[in-house]
Short mmCIF file of C-alpha atoms and ligand atoms in Angstrom, two decimals:
data_model
loop_
_atom_site.label_atom_id
_atom_site.label_comp_id
_atom_site.label_asym_id
_atom_site.label_seq_id
_atom_site.Cartn_x
_atom_site.Cartn_y
_atom_site.Cartn_z
CA MET G 652 6.14 28.71 32.90
CA ASP G 653 8.25 26.60 35.23
CA ALA G 654 9.28 22.97 34.84
CA PHE G 655 6.21 21.69 36.68
CA GLU G 656 3.77 23.67 34.55
CA ALA G 657 5.64 22.60 31.42
CA PHE G 658 5.32 19.00 32.58
CA ILE G 659 1.55 19.33 33.10
CA ALA G 660 1.20 20.95 29.66
CA LEU G 661 3.30 18.18 28.14
CA VAL G 662 1.17 15.45 29.67
CA PHE G 663 -1.92 17.22 28.37
CA VAL G 664 -0.50 17.47 24.84
CA ILE G 665 0.60 13.83 24.85
CA ALA G 666 -2.91 12.84 25.93
CA LEU G 667 -4.34 15.02 23.16
CA GLN G 668 -2.18 13.29 20.61
CA VAL G 669 -2.19 9.72 21.85
CA GLY G 670 -5.75 9.58 23.23
CA PRO G 671 -7.76 9.77 20.00
CA ASN G 672 -5.34 7.39 18.26
CA ILE G 673 -5.62 4.77 20.99
CA ALA G 674 -9.39 5.15 21.11
CA TYR G 675 -9.61 4.65 17.35
CA LEU G 676 -7.23 1.69 17.45
CA GLN G 677 -9.37 0.06 20.16
CA TYR G 678 -12.52 0.69 18.11
CA MET G 679 -10.85 -0.91 15.07
CA LYS G 680 -9.51 -3.84 17.08
CA ARG G 681 -13.08 -4.65 18.04
CA ALA G 682 -14.40 -3.99 14.53
CA MET G 683 -11.83 -6.26 12.89
CA ARG G 684 -13.22 -9.27 14.76
CA ARG G 685 -16.72 -8.76 13.42
CA PRO G 686 -17.93 -11.13 10.71
CA TRP G 687 -17.89 -9.81 7.14
CA ASN G 688 -21.21 -8.41 6.06
CA VAL G 689 -20.27 -9.23 2.50
CA LYS G 690 -21.53 -11.84 0.07
CA ILE G 691 -18.39 -13.93 -0.49
CA ASP G 692 -18.59 -16.42 -3.35
CA PRO G 693 -15.63 -18.84 -3.32
CA ASN G 694 -16.49 -20.03 -6.83
CA TYR G 695 -16.57 -16.58 -8.39
CA ARG G 696 -14.09 -16.67 -11.31
CA PRO G 697 -14.47 -13.54 -13.44
CA ARG G 698 -12.13 -12.68 -16.32
CA ILE G 699 -9.11 -10.85 -14.95
CA THR G 700 -6.55 -8.54 -16.49
CA VAL G 701 -3.41 -8.19 -14.39
CA ILE G 702 -1.58 -4.97 -15.23
CA VAL G 703 2.09 -4.60 -14.28
CA PRO G 704 3.39 -1.07 -14.81
CA THR G 705 7.17 -0.89 -15.19
CA TYR G 706 9.73 1.84 -15.21
CA ASN G 707 13.32 0.58 -15.06
CA GLU G 708 12.54 -2.73 -13.41
CA ALA G 709 15.27 -4.85 -15.01
CA LYS G 710 16.33 -6.08 -11.58
CA VAL G 711 12.98 -7.64 -10.79
CA ILE G 712 10.97 -8.14 -13.98
CA GLU G 713 12.00 -11.77 -14.56
CA MET G 714 11.19 -12.64 -10.99
CA LYS G 715 7.85 -10.89 -11.44
CA LEU G 716 6.96 -12.89 -14.56
CA GLN G 717 7.92 -16.11 -12.82
CA ASN G 718 5.77 -15.08 -9.90
CA LEU G 719 2.76 -14.27 -12.12
CA ASN G 720 3.19 -17.64 -13.82
CA SER G 721 2.67 -19.30 -10.45
CA LEU G 722 -0.72 -17.65 -9.91
CA ALA G 723 -3.53 -20.10 -9.37
CA TYR G 724 -6.37 -19.07 -11.66
CA PRO G 725 -8.10 -20.58 -14.72
CA GLU G 726 -5.65 -19.99 -17.58
CA ASP G 727 -8.34 -18.91 -20.01
CA LYS G 728 -9.66 -16.35 -17.59
CA LEU G 729 -6.55 -14.38 -16.88
CA GLU G 730 -4.40 -12.16 -19.06
CA VAL G 731 -1.36 -10.11 -18.15
CA ILE G 732 -0.41 -6.71 -19.51
CA VAL G 733 3.07 -5.38 -18.85
CA VAL G 734 3.05 -1.67 -19.62
CA ASP G 735 6.46 -0.06 -19.78
CA SER G 736 7.13 3.67 -19.99
CA ALA G 737 10.39 4.09 -21.87
CA SER G 738 12.60 2.23 -19.42
CA THR G 739 16.28 2.79 -20.13
CA ASP G 740 17.53 -0.41 -18.51
CA GLY G 741 16.14 -2.92 -21.01
CA THR G 742 13.17 -4.00 -18.89
CA LEU G 743 11.08 -4.91 -21.96
CA ASP G 744 13.92 -6.80 -23.68
CA LEU G 745 14.37 -8.89 -20.57
CA CYS G 746 10.63 -9.53 -20.61
CA ARG G 747 10.70 -10.74 -24.23
CA GLN G 748 13.72 -12.94 -23.61
CA TRP G 749 12.17 -14.46 -20.52
CA LEU G 750 8.97 -15.20 -22.43
CA THR G 751 10.79 -16.99 -25.25
CA ARG G 752 12.79 -19.08 -22.79
CA ASN G 753 9.91 -19.96 -20.48
CA ASN G 754 6.44 -21.27 -20.86
CA PHE G 755 4.13 -18.53 -19.62
CA LYS G 756 0.74 -20.05 -18.99
CA PHE G 757 -1.43 -16.97 -19.47
CA LYS G 758 -2.01 -14.69 -22.41
CA ILE G 759 0.38 -11.76 -22.12
CA ILE G 760 0.49 -8.36 -23.79
CA LEU G 761 3.57 -6.16 -23.72
CA LEU G 762 2.90 -2.46 -24.13
CA SER G 763 5.46 0.26 -24.44
CA GLU G 764 4.94 3.97 -24.03
CA PRO G 765 7.41 6.19 -25.93
CA ILE G 766 7.86 8.55 -22.98
CA ARG G 767 7.37 8.27 -19.25
CA ILE G 768 4.48 10.37 -18.02
CA SER G 769 3.28 8.58 -14.91
CA LYS G 770 2.23 5.26 -13.49
CA SER G 771 -1.45 6.24 -13.76
CA HIS G 772 -0.97 7.30 -17.36
CA ALA G 773 0.56 3.90 -18.15
CA LEU G 774 -2.30 2.10 -16.39
CA ASN G 775 -4.90 4.05 -18.36
CA TYR G 776 -3.09 3.16 -21.58
CA ALA G 777 -3.11 -0.51 -20.59
CA LEU G 778 -6.85 -0.35 -19.84
CA LYS G 779 -7.50 0.18 -23.54
CA TYR G 780 -6.20 -3.35 -24.18
CA ALA G 781 -7.71 -4.99 -21.11
CA ASN G 782 -10.49 -7.53 -21.53
CA GLY G 783 -10.96 -8.44 -17.88
CA GLU G 784 -14.08 -7.81 -15.86
CA ILE G 785 -11.65 -7.30 -12.99
CA ILE G 786 -8.50 -5.18 -13.27
CA VAL G 787 -5.66 -6.18 -10.98
CA VAL G 788 -2.80 -3.74 -10.63
CA THR G 789 0.42 -5.08 -9.21
CA ASP G 790 3.81 -3.40 -8.91
CA ALA G 791 6.85 -5.00 -10.48
CA ASP G 792 8.56 -5.22 -7.09
CA ALA G 793 5.72 -6.97 -5.28
CA ILE G 794 5.63 -10.75 -5.01
CA LEU G 795 2.17 -12.25 -4.90
CA THR G 796 1.37 -15.48 -3.09
CA PRO G 797 0.13 -17.98 -5.70
CA ASP G 798 -3.43 -18.15 -4.37
CA ILE G 799 -3.87 -14.42 -3.81
CA LEU G 800 -6.57 -14.26 -6.51
CA ILE G 801 -8.40 -17.32 -5.25
CA LYS G 802 -8.44 -15.71 -1.82
CA ALA G 803 -9.28 -12.15 -2.84
CA ILE G 804 -11.58 -12.29 -5.87
CA PRO G 805 -14.54 -14.01 -4.06
CA TYR G 806 -15.12 -10.76 -2.12
CA LEU G 807 -15.79 -8.95 -5.39
CA ALA G 808 -18.84 -11.17 -5.93
CA ASP G 809 -20.73 -8.74 -3.68
CA PRO G 810 -22.28 -5.95 -5.79
CA GLU G 811 -21.46 -3.41 -3.07
CA VAL G 812 -17.74 -4.24 -3.11
CA GLU G 813 -15.96 -2.40 -5.85
CA ALA G 814 -12.30 -2.95 -5.04
CA ILE G 815 -10.04 -4.98 -2.81
CA SER G 816 -6.46 -4.73 -1.67
CA GLY G 817 -4.17 -7.18 0.09
CA ARG G 818 -1.88 -7.56 3.06
CA GLU G 819 1.79 -6.75 2.77
CA ARG G 820 4.46 -8.93 4.32
CA ILE G 821 8.00 -7.70 4.51
CA VAL G 822 10.58 -9.93 2.83
CA ASN G 823 13.52 -8.49 4.70
CA ALA G 824 11.67 -7.93 7.97
CA ASN G 825 14.71 -8.75 10.09
CA ALA G 826 17.35 -7.21 7.87
CA CYS G 827 17.70 -3.92 9.72
CA PHE G 828 16.18 -1.58 12.29
CA ILE G 829 14.19 0.27 9.60
CA ALA G 830 12.62 -2.95 8.34
CA LYS G 831 11.72 -3.99 11.89
CA MET G 832 10.21 -0.60 12.51
CA GLU G 833 8.21 -0.84 9.28
CA SER G 834 6.91 -4.23 10.47
CA VAL G 835 5.46 -2.52 13.55
CA TYR G 836 3.80 0.00 11.23
CA ARG G 837 2.42 -2.85 9.09
CA ASP G 838 0.92 -4.55 12.16
CA ILE G 839 -0.95 -1.39 13.14
CA TYR G 840 -1.88 -0.77 9.51
CA TYR G 841 -3.33 -4.29 9.35
CA MET G 842 -5.66 -3.73 12.32
CA LEU G 843 -6.83 -0.33 11.10
CA ARG G 844 -7.45 -1.32 7.47
CA LEU G 845 -9.23 -4.55 8.42
CA GLY G 846 -11.38 -2.83 11.05
CA GLU G 847 -12.29 -0.07 8.62
CA SER G 848 -13.18 -2.63 5.95
CA LYS G 849 -15.52 -4.42 8.35
CA VAL G 850 -17.25 -1.14 9.23
CA HIS G 851 -17.48 -0.11 5.58
CA SER G 852 -14.27 0.57 3.64
CA THR G 853 -10.59 1.04 4.05
CA GLN G 854 -9.57 4.42 2.72
CA ILE G 855 -6.01 3.41 1.99
CA PHE G 856 -4.94 1.02 -0.77
CA GLN G 857 -1.53 -0.22 -1.81
CA GLY G 858 -0.55 -0.36 -5.46
CA GLU G 859 1.46 -3.52 -4.85
CA PHE G 860 -1.77 -5.46 -5.21
CA ALA G 861 -5.22 -4.03 -5.82
CA ALA G 862 -8.19 -5.36 -7.78
CA TYR G 863 -10.98 -3.22 -9.21
CA LYS G 864 -14.23 -3.92 -10.98
CA ARG G 865 -13.88 -2.87 -14.55
CA ASN G 866 -17.49 -2.01 -15.38
CA LEU G 867 -17.69 0.83 -12.91
CA LEU G 868 -14.04 1.80 -12.98
CA GLU G 869 -13.24 5.29 -14.15
CA LEU G 870 -9.81 5.91 -15.53
CA PHE G 871 -7.01 6.21 -12.98
CA VAL G 872 -6.53 9.82 -11.90
CA GLU G 873 -3.54 11.35 -13.63
CA ASP G 874 -3.06 14.36 -11.36
CA PRO G 875 0.67 14.15 -10.49
CA GLY G 876 -0.05 14.84 -6.82
CA ARG G 877 -2.33 11.82 -6.54
CA SER G 878 -1.76 8.11 -6.85
CA ASP G 879 -3.51 5.51 -8.99
CA ASP G 880 -4.57 3.30 -6.07
CA ASN G 881 -5.90 5.85 -3.60
CA GLY G 882 -7.28 8.02 -6.39
CA ALA G 883 -9.40 5.07 -7.48
CA VAL G 884 -10.51 4.53 -3.87
CA THR G 885 -11.81 8.11 -3.74
CA GLU G 886 -13.83 7.59 -6.91
CA ILE G 887 -15.33 4.40 -5.49
CA LEU G 888 -16.14 5.97 -2.11
CA ARG G 889 -17.78 8.85 -3.92
CA LYS G 890 -20.26 6.32 -5.29
CA GLY G 891 -20.81 4.95 -1.80
CA LYS G 892 -19.37 1.58 -2.83
CA ARG G 893 -16.96 -0.43 -0.70
CA CYS G 894 -13.19 -0.94 -0.78
CA LEU G 895 -11.95 -3.86 1.31
CA PHE G 896 -8.63 -4.90 2.80
CA ILE G 897 -8.43 -8.70 2.52
CA PRO G 898 -6.08 -10.14 5.16
CA GLU G 899 -5.72 -13.53 3.44
CA ALA G 900 -4.58 -11.90 0.20
CA ILE G 901 -0.88 -11.74 0.94
CA PHE G 902 1.94 -10.24 -1.06
CA TYR G 903 5.58 -9.62 -0.25
CA ASP G 904 7.56 -6.42 -0.58
CA ALA G 905 10.98 -5.24 0.53
CA VAL G 906 11.77 -2.26 2.73
CA PRO G 907 14.82 -0.10 1.93
CA CYS G 908 17.34 -0.34 4.76
CA ASN G 909 18.87 2.95 3.76
CA LEU G 910 17.22 5.75 5.76
CA ILE G 911 17.23 8.27 2.90
CA ASP G 912 15.57 5.82 0.48
CA TYR G 913 13.10 4.81 3.17
CA LEU G 914 12.16 8.41 3.89
CA ARG G 915 11.82 9.18 0.19
CA VAL G 916 9.33 6.33 -0.31
CA LYS G 917 7.40 7.19 2.85
CA ILE G 918 7.24 10.90 2.08
CA ARG G 919 6.04 10.32 -1.48
CA ARG G 920 3.36 7.89 -0.27
CA ALA G 921 2.31 10.19 2.59
CA ALA G 922 2.07 13.18 0.26
CA HIS G 923 -0.15 11.24 -2.15
CA LEU G 924 -2.33 10.14 0.73
CA GLN G 925 -2.66 13.60 2.24
CA ARG G 926 -3.59 15.02 -1.14
CA GLU G 927 -6.24 12.31 -1.46
CA PHE G 928 -7.67 13.01 2.01
CA PHE G 929 -7.80 16.66 1.09
CA VAL G 930 -9.81 15.80 -2.05
CA ARG G 931 -12.12 13.61 0.07
CA LEU G 932 -12.56 16.36 2.66
CA LYS G 933 -13.70 18.68 -0.11
CA LEU G 934 -16.16 16.03 -1.34
CA LEU G 935 -17.39 15.57 2.22
CA ALA G 936 -17.94 19.31 2.58
CA LYS G 937 -19.94 19.27 -0.66
CA GLY G 938 -22.01 16.45 0.81
CA VAL G 939 -21.24 14.03 -2.03
CA LEU G 940 -19.21 11.45 -0.12
CA ASN G 941 -21.62 8.72 0.76
CA ILE G 942 -19.67 6.81 3.45
CA PRO G 943 -19.42 6.63 7.26
CA LYS G 944 -17.79 9.90 8.28
CA SER G 945 -15.98 8.48 11.33
CA ILE G 946 -13.36 6.64 9.29
CA LEU G 947 -12.57 9.66 7.16
CA ILE G 948 -12.40 12.00 10.16
CA ALA G 949 -10.11 9.59 12.05
CA ASN G 950 -7.78 9.29 9.06
CA ILE G 951 -7.67 13.03 8.62
CA TYR G 952 -6.84 13.37 12.32
CA GLN G 953 -4.01 10.87 11.92
CA HIS G 954 -2.57 12.34 8.75
CA PHE G 955 -2.96 16.08 9.43
CA VAL G 956 -3.75 16.88 13.05
CA ASN G 957 -1.26 14.43 14.57
CA PRO G 958 1.84 15.81 12.89
CA LEU G 959 0.73 19.39 13.56
CA ILE G 960 0.26 18.71 17.29
CA PHE G 961 3.57 16.86 17.31
CA PHE G 962 5.61 19.67 15.81
CA MET G 963 3.79 22.73 17.03
CA LEU G 964 3.09 21.61 20.59
CA LEU G 965 4.75 18.38 21.63
CA VAL G 966 8.31 18.96 20.43
CA PRO G 967 8.59 22.59 21.63
CA LEU G 968 7.02 21.72 25.00
CA ALA G 969 9.25 18.69 25.48
CA LEU G 970 12.34 20.75 24.75
CA TYR G 971 11.16 23.55 27.02
CA PHE G 972 10.46 21.06 29.80
CA LEU G 973 13.91 19.48 29.44
CA ILE G 974 15.62 22.86 29.57
CA GLU G 975 13.65 23.93 32.64
CA LEU G 976 14.30 20.56 34.30
CA SER G 977 18.01 20.85 33.59
CA LYS G 978 18.00 24.21 35.34
CA ILE G 979 16.64 22.53 38.47
CA SER G 980 18.61 19.31 38.20
CA LEU G 981 20.90 18.31 35.38
CA THR G 982 21.09 14.76 36.76
CA LEU G 983 17.32 14.35 36.61
CA SER G 984 17.02 15.47 32.98
CA THR G 985 19.99 13.29 31.95
CA LEU G 986 18.40 10.32 33.71
CA LEU G 987 15.12 10.98 31.92
CA ILE G 988 16.78 11.06 28.48
CA LEU G 989 18.71 7.89 29.36
CA ALA G 990 15.53 6.13 30.48
CA ILE G 991 13.84 6.93 27.16
CA THR G 992 16.80 5.81 25.03
CA MET G 993 17.33 2.65 27.07
CA ALA G 994 13.69 1.66 26.68
CA SER G 995 13.09 -1.92 25.62
CA ILE G 996 13.71 -2.82 21.99
CA SER G 997 10.05 -2.89 21.04
CA ALA G 998 9.42 0.43 22.77
CA ARG G 999 12.40 1.90 20.92
CA ARG G 1000 11.01 0.66 17.62
CA PHE G 1001 7.65 2.11 18.46
CA ILE G 1002 9.07 5.48 19.56
CA ALA G 1003 11.26 5.66 16.43
CA LEU G 1004 8.26 4.80 14.26
CA TYR G 1005 6.19 7.45 16.00
CA VAL G 1006 8.77 10.19 15.56
CA ILE G 1007 9.66 9.22 11.97
CA SER G 1008 6.00 8.98 10.96
CA ASN G 1009 5.40 12.48 12.22
CA ILE G 1010 8.50 13.79 10.46
CA VAL G 1011 7.38 12.08 7.23
CA LEU G 1012 3.87 13.51 7.52
CA ILE G 1013 5.03 17.05 8.19
CA ILE G 1014 7.53 17.06 5.30
CA ALA G 1015 4.89 15.54 3.02
CA PHE G 1016 2.43 18.19 4.20
CA ILE G 1017 4.81 21.05 3.46
CA ARG G 1018 5.57 19.56 0.05
CA THR G 1019 1.90 19.19 -0.88
CA LEU G 1020 1.39 22.88 -0.13
CA VAL G 1021 3.83 23.67 -2.93
CA PRO G 1022 2.30 22.51 -6.25
CA SER G 1023 5.70 22.32 -8.00
CA LYS G 1024 6.89 19.90 -5.33
CA ARG G 1025 4.02 17.50 -5.92
CA GLN G 1026 5.60 14.29 -6.98
CA GLY G 1027 4.85 11.65 -9.51
CA TRP G 1028 6.79 8.42 -9.29
CA GLU G 1029 10.36 7.35 -9.05
CA ALA G 1030 11.97 3.98 -8.80
CA ILE G 1031 13.65 3.25 -5.51
CA ARG G 1032 16.68 1.08 -6.12
CA SER G 1033 17.93 -0.16 -2.79
CA SER G 1034 14.85 -2.15 -1.81
CA ARG G 1035 14.86 -3.97 -5.17
CA GLU G 1036 18.07 -5.77 -4.13
CA TYR G 1037 16.33 -7.52 -1.28
CA LEU G 1038 13.78 -9.02 -3.59
CA ASN G 1039 16.45 -11.31 -4.99
CA ILE G 1040 16.32 -13.08 -1.66
CA LEU G 1041 12.93 -14.26 -2.78
CA ARG G 1042 14.30 -16.47 -5.52
CA SER G 1043 15.70 -18.76 -2.89
CA LEU G 1044 12.77 -18.52 -0.54
CA GLU G 1045 10.80 -21.69 -1.04
CA LYS G 1046 8.22 -20.52 1.48
CA ILE G 1047 6.99 -17.80 -0.85
CA LYS G 1048 6.37 -20.30 -3.63
CA HIS G 1049 4.40 -22.60 -1.38
CA PRO G 1050 3.41 -20.66 1.69
CA THR G 1051 2.06 -23.26 4.10
CA SER G 1052 -0.99 -21.32 5.17
CA MET G 1053 -1.73 -20.32 1.60
CA ARG G 1054 -1.92 -23.67 -0.22
CA THR G 1055 -4.78 -24.11 -2.64
CA THR G 1056 -7.06 -26.90 -1.57
CA ASN G 1057 -7.39 -29.98 -3.74
CA THR G 1058 -10.89 -29.10 -4.87
CA GLN G 1059 -9.72 -25.64 -5.89
CA ARG G 1060 -6.82 -27.19 -7.80
CA LYS G 1061 -9.11 -29.62 -9.62
CA SER G 1062 -11.45 -26.88 -10.74
CA LEU G 1063 -8.46 -24.91 -12.00
CA ILE G 1064 -7.16 -27.81 -14.06
CA LYS G 1065 -10.59 -28.32 -15.61
CA LEU G 1066 -10.86 -24.71 -16.65
CA GLY G 1067 -7.29 -24.06 -17.72
CA GLY G 1068 -5.20 -24.67 -20.83
CA LYS G 1069 -5.54 -22.03 -23.56
CA PRO G 1070 -2.78 -21.25 -26.11
CA LYS G 1071 -0.52 -18.41 -25.05
CA VAL G 1072 -0.46 -15.29 -27.15
CA ILE G 1073 2.13 -12.60 -26.95
CA VAL G 1074 0.90 -9.34 -28.35
CA GLU G 1075 3.08 -6.31 -28.53
CA ALA G 1076 1.95 -2.78 -29.11
CA LYS G 1077 3.55 0.61 -29.16
CA GLN G 1078 1.68 3.76 -28.44
CA GLN G 1079 1.11 5.99 -31.47
P1 GDP E 1011 6.49 2.47 -4.36
O1 GDP E 1011 6.15 1.03 -4.12
O2 GDP E 1011 5.45 3.41 -3.86
O3 GDP E 1011 7.86 2.80 -3.87
O4 GDP E 1011 6.54 2.71 -5.92
P2 GDP E 1011 7.48 1.97 -6.97
O5 GDP E 1011 8.66 2.81 -7.23
O6 GDP E 1011 7.71 0.55 -6.55
O7 GDP E 1011 6.54 2.01 -8.24
C1 GDP E 1011 5.36 1.26 -8.31
C2 GDP E 1011 5.24 0.58 -9.67
O8 GDP E 1011 4.95 1.54 -10.69
C3 GDP E 1011 6.52 -0.13 -10.11
O9 GDP E 1011 6.18 -1.32 -10.76
C4 GDP E 1011 7.14 0.87 -11.06
O10 GDP E 1011 7.98 0.27 -12.02
C5 GDP E 1011 5.91 1.44 -11.72
N1 GDP E 1011 6.08 2.78 -12.27
C6 GDP E 1011 6.49 3.89 -11.63
N2 GDP E 1011 6.47 4.94 -12.48
C7 GDP E 1011 6.03 4.49 -13.68
C8 GDP E 1011 5.79 5.08 -14.96
O11 GDP E 1011 5.98 6.27 -15.17
N3 GDP E 1011 5.33 4.26 -15.95
C9 GDP E 1011 5.11 2.93 -15.75
N4 GDP E 1011 4.68 2.20 -16.79
N5 GDP E 1011 5.32 2.35 -14.56
C10 GDP E 1011 5.78 3.11 -13.53
MN1 MN E 1012 7.29 -0.58 -4.66
#
């Protein structure tokens, strides 16, 4: 194969990889503009249990409690459960101290597990104490906008909608190249998840903020290779019910600026997701997954076929082409490499994201093949630091676009005002 043939093959492979993705993105861009075919009831105020799982969250737990205290929701209709799994950094002590010093407006239950098994295990334990009709799961390191519930819960009024998830904003979006790159990913993620939700359901949830209907909710899957959020989505899709991404339900999270930490988080999340798609594929083959197939097939293409084409065809061909080109003209191949690296900032971000995503997916894929490498959870430290920025960010407390309207506020005041109870329990 000479340089010209390698070039033709390369163009073909790039088209094979990029084509279906662009086609799907275009389809979703159109779908996301459709109206919701959902019965949204803005006055729907079910009882809610907010569960916060914690493992060594001393750095953020006080901020989290403060944040939960700012949630707009009738005080007698919301309870919080913090479930800790044997943290060694005094997370629960900090919680207790914060609660004695501050006036927490909702009922709160502190639970403590004697050993750490997994996030899902902790959530299932907390479910035993939960009285809500709706279960909200929110990570300790995620900051919720005060009216996230007012914005999100009305979608659960539809009997077909079983769960909803929100939109992530990055706190430190301009802090470093990695955070900027992640923002590009989030923008694409936003279009895909919203489009998919309009068609039927998003197949990807984020544990930072997710709300589920309790009556139909099975326990969170405890398989260490799977995650609480996407495991629950599979169970819901199996019933043919809907899971929606709600763009107005906004929460904030921080991105690690350290490449190793970033890759660790991304690989763990990708591995969980691939495992989940694998489970769904098996359900699809059995004919028991009652949802539009196109979304599942497209996601499987993105999470499995893409990285395989990238590493087995694109990378080898590109290298081969460069070597052959260098044989003909070293200047030409150098110029080509220079042109790619000097691409505009946004193109560079996009190219970096593209390459890193494929690397993440392939490593995650290899890891999922090895059962002993299947991961549970770990706490990533470096991104927690950025969350402290939030304390001084007034805009998070009162995001301009997110203010509760006066009528909403009035109805909240009417309904609110129950005595606070702090219950503590240890697992037998
Ligand atoms: P990431 O957002 O995917 O990087 O995951 P995190 O490391 O932020 O973890 C998500 C949430 O689960 C955080 O609130 C953690 O403290 C919590 N968590 C992780 N593992 C455990 C566990 O074994 N038990 C409990 N109770 N919480 C956990
Ligand atoms: Mn997190």
